[in-house]
PDB file of C-alpha atoms in Angstrom:
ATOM      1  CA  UNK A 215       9.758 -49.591  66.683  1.00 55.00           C
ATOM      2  CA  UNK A 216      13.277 -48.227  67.717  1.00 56.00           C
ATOM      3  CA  UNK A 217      16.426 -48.401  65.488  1.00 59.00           C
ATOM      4  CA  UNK A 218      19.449 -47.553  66.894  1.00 60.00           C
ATOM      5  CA  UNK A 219      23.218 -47.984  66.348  1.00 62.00           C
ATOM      6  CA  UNK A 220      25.270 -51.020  67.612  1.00 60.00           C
ATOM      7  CA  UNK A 221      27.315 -49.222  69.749  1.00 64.00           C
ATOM      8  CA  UNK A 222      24.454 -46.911  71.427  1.00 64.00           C
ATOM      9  CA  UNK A 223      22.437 -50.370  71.724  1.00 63.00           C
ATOM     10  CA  UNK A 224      25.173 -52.157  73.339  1.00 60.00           C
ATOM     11  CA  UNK A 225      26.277 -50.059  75.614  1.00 62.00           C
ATOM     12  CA  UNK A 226      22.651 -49.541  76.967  1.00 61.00           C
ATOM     13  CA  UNK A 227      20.946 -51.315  80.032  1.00 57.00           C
ATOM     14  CA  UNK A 228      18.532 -53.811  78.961  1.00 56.00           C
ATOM     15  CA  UNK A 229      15.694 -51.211  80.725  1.00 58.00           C
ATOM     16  CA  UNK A 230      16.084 -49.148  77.621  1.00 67.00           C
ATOM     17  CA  UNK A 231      15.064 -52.202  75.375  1.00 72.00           C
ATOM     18  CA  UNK A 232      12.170 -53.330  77.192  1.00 77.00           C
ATOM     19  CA  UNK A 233       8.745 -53.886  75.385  1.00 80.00           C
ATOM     20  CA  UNK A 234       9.993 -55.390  72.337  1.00 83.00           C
ATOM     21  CA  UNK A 235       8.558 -59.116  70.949  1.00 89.00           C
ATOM     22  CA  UNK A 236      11.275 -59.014  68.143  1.00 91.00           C
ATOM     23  CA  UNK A 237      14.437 -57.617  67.466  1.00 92.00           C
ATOM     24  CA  UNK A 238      15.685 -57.385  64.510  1.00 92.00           C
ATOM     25  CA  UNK A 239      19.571 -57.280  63.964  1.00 91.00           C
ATOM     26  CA  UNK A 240      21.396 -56.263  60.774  1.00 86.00           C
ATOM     27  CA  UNK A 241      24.974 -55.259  60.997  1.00 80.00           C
ATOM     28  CA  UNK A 242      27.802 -54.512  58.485  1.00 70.00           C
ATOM     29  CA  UNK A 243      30.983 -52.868  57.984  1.00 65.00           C
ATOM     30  CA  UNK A 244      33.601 -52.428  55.877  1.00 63.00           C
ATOM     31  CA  UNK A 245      36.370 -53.714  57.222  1.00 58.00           C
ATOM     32  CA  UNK A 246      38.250 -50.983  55.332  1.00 61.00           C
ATOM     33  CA  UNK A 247      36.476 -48.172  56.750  1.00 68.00           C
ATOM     34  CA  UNK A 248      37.129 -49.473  60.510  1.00 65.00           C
ATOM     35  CA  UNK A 249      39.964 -52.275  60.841  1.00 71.00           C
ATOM     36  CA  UNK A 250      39.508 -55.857  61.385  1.00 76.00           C
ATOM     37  CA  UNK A 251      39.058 -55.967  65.454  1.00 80.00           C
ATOM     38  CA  UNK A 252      36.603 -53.010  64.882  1.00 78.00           C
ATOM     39  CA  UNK A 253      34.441 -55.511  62.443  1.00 77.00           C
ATOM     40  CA  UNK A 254      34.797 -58.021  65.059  1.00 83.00           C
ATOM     41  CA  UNK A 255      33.868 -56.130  67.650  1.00 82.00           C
ATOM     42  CA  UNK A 256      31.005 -54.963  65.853  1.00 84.00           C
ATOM     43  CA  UNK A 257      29.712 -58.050  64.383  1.00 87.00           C
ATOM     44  CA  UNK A 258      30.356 -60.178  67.383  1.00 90.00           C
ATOM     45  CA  UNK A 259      31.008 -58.471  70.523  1.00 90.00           C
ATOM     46  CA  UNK A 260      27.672 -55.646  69.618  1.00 88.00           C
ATOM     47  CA  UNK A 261      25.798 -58.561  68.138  1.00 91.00           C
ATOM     48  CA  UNK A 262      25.636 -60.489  71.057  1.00 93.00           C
ATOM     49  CA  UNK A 263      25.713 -57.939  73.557  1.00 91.00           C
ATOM     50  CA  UNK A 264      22.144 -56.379  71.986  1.00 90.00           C
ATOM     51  CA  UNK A 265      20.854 -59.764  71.758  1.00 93.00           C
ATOM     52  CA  UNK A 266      21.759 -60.807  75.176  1.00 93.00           C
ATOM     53  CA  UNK A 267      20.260 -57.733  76.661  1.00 90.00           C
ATOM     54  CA  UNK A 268      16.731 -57.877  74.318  1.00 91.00           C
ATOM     55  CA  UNK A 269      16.442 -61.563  75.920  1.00 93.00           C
ATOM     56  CA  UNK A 270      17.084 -60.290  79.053  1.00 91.00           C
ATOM     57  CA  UNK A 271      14.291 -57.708  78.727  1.00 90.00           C
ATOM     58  CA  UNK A 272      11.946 -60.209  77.707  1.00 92.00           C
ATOM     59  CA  UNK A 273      12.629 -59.960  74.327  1.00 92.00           C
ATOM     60  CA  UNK A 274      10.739 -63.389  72.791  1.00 92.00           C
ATOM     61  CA  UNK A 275      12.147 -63.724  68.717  1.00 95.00           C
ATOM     62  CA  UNK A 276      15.671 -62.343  67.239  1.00 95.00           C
ATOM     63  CA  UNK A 277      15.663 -61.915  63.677  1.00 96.00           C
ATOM     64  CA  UNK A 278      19.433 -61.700  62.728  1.00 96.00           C
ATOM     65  CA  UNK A 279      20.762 -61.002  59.024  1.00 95.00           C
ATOM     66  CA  UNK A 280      23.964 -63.107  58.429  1.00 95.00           C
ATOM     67  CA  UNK A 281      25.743 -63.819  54.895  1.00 93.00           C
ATOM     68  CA  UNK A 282      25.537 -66.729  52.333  1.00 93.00           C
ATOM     69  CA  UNK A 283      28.161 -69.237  53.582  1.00 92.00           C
ATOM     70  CA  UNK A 284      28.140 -68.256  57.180  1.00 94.00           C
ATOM     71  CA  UNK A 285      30.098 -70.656  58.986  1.00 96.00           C
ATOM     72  CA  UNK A 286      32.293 -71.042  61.865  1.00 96.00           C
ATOM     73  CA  UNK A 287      35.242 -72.769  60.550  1.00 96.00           C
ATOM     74  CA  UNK A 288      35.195 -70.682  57.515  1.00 94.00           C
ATOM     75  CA  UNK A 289      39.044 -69.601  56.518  1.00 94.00           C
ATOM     76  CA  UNK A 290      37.408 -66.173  55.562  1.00 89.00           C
ATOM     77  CA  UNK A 291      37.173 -64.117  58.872  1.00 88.00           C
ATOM     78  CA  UNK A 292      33.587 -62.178  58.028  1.00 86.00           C
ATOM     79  CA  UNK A 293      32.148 -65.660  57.277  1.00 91.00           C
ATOM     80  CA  UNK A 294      33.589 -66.938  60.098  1.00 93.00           C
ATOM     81  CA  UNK A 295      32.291 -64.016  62.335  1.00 92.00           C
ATOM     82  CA  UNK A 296      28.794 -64.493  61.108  1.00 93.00           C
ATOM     83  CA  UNK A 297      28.690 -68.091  61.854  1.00 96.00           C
ATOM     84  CA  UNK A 298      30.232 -67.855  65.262  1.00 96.00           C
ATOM     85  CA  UNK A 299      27.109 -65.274  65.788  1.00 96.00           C
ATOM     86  CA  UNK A 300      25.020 -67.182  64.694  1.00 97.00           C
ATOM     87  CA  UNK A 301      26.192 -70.399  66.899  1.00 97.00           C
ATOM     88  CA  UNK A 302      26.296 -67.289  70.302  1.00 97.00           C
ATOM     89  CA  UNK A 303      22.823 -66.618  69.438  1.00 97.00           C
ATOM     90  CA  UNK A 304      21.467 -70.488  69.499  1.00 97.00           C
ATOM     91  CA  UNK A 305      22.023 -70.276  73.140  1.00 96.00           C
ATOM     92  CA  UNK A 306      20.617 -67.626  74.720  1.00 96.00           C
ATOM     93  CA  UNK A 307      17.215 -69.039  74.691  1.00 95.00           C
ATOM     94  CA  UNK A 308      15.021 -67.688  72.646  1.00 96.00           C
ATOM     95  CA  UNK A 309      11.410 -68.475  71.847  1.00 94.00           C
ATOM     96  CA  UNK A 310      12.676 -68.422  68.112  1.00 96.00           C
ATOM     97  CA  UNK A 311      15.650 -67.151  65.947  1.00 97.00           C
ATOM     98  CA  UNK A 312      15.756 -66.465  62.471  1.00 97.00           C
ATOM     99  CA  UNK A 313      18.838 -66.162  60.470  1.00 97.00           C
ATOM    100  CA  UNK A 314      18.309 -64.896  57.163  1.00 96.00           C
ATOM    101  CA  UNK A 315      21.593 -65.447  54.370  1.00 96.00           C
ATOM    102  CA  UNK A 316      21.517 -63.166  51.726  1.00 94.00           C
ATOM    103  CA  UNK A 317      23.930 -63.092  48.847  1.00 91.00           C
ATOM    104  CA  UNK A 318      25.482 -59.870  48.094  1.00 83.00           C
ATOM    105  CA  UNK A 319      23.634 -57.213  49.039  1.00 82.00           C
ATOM    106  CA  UNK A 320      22.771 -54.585  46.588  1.00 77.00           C
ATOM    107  CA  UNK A 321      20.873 -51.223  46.425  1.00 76.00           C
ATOM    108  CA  UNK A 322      20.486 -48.777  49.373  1.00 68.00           C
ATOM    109  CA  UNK A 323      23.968 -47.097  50.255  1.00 60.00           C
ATOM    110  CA  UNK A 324      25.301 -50.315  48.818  1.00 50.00           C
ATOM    111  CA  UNK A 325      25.850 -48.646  45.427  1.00 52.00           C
ATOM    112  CA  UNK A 326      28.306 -45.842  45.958  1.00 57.00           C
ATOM    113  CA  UNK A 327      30.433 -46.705  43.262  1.00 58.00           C
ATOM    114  CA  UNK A 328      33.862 -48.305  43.925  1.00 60.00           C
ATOM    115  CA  UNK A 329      36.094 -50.793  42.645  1.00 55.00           C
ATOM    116  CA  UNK A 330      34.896 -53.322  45.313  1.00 58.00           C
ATOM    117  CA  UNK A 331      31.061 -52.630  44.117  1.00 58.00           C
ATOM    118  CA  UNK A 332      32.393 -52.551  40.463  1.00 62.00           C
ATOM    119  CA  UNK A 333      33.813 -56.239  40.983  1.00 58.00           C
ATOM    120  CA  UNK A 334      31.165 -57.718  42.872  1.00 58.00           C
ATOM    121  CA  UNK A 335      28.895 -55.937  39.974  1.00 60.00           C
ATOM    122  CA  UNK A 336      30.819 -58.042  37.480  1.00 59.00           C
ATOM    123  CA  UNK A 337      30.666 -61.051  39.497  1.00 56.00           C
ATOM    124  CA  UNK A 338      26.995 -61.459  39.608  1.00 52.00           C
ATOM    125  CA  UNK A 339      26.388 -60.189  36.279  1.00 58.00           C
ATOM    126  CA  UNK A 340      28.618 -63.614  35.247  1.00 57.00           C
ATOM    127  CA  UNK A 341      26.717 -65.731  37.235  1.00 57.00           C
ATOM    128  CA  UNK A 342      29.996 -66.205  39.785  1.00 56.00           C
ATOM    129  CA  UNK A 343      28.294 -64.052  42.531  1.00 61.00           C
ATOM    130  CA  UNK A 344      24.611 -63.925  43.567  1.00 73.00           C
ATOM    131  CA  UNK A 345      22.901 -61.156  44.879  1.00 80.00           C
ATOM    132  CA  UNK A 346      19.952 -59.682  46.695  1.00 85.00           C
ATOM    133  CA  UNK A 347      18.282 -55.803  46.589  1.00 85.00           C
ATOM    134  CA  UNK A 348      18.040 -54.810  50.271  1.00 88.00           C
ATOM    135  CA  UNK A 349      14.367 -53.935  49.701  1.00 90.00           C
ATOM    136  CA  UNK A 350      13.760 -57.871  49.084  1.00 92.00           C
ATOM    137  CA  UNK A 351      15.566 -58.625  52.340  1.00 93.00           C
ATOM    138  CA  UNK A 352      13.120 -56.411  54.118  1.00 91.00           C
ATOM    139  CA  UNK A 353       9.955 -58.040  52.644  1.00 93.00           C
ATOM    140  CA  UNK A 354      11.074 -61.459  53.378  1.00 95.00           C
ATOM    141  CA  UNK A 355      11.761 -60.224  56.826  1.00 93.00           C
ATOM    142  CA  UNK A 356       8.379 -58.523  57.326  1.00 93.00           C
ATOM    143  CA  UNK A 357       6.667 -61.573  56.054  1.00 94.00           C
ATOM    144  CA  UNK A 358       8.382 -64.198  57.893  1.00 94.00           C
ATOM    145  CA  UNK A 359       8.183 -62.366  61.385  1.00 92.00           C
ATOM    146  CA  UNK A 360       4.365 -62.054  60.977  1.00 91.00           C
ATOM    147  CA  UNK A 361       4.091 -65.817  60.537  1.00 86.00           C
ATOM    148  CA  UNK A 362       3.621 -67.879  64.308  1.00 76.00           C
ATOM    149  CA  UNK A 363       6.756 -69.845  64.975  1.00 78.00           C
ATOM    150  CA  UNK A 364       7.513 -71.099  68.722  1.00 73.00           C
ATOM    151  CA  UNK A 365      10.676 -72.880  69.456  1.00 75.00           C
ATOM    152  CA  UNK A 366      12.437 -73.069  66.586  1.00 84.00           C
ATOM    153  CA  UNK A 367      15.938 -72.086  64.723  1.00 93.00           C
ATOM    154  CA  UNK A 368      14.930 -70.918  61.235  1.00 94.00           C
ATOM    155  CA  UNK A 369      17.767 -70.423  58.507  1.00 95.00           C
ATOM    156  CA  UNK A 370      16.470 -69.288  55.837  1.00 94.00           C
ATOM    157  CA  UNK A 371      18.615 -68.965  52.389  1.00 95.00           C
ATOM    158  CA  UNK A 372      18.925 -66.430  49.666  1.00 93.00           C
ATOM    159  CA  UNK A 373      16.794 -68.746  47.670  1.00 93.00           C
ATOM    160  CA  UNK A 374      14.057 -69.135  50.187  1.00 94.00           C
ATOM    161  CA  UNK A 375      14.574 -64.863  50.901  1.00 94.00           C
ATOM    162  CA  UNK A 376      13.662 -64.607  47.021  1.00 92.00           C
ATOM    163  CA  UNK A 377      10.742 -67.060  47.158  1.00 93.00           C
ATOM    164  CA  UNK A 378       9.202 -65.539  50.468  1.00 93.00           C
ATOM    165  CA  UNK A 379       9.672 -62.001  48.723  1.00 93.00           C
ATOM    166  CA  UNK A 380       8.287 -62.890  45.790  1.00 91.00           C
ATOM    167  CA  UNK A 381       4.924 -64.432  47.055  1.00 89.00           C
ATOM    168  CA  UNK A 382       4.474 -60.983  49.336  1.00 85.00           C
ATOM    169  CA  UNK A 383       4.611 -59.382  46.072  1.00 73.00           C
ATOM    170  CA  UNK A 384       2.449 -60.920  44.312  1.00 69.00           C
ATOM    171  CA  UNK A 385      -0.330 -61.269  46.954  1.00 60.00           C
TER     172      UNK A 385
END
């Protein structure tokens, strides 16, 4: 197991990412922190670049996490992003992909405080906004790449991320 940042990972030659079944892909910014055609960049332009060179290495399953309401025509330019990734990744061939959608992500360096966390706080706690704990991502992730899958495009939902989470836990 490697992790590594986007930019070190793109920029690499696919000889560096050699001996890998899966790949697992989970980007984010704040658009904030970096501008909008940084985001891009990163969530598109990286995205594919990393993915493109794991096939190319032999790479056989990308796991990729996306966002509730990912979608290409979205009006809202990180939903947008994440679907047009999501479409770029359909074609490179993989054995099988596997788009998770989590809701708003929560715990991990997701709760320095802020206004934005503060609102997005409110939000779910009204029932406007749903959210996920990172930690629940994970173990839906871990549980879903251990299960045999040729050949297929799974999107799985924050629902089904809960449910598969859940049943790890109990077991």
């Amino acid at each position: 197991a490697r992790q590594a940042s986007m930019e070190e990972l793109a920029t690499t030659s696919k000889s560096q990412i050699t001996g890998f079944d899966n790949i697992f892909i989970h980007v984010g910014t704040q658009r904030g922190k970096v501008g909008l055609e940084q985001q891009i960049q990163l969530e598109f332009d990286h995205t594919l670049a990393v993915a493109q060179a794991a096939f190319a290495a032999g790479c056989l399953t990308c796991h990729l996490v996306s966002s509730v309401g990912a979608s290409p025509s979205s009006s809202v330019t990180y939903l947008k992003t994440k679907g047009r990734v999501e479409e770029a990744l359909k074609t490179i061939g993989f054995q099988r992909l596997v788009i998770y959608r989590p809701a708003s992500l929560i715990g991990g360096d997701r709760d320095v405080p802020g206004l934005k966390r503060t609102m997005v706080s409110c939000l779910c706690s009204l029932g406007i906004l749903a959210k996920i704990d990172v930690n629940l991502v994970a173990v839906a992730m871990r549980v879903v790449a251990l299960r045999l899958s040729v050949g297929t495009v799974e999107v799985l939902e924050n629902a089904e991320l809960l449910r598969v989470a859940a049943t790890a836990s109990s077991t």
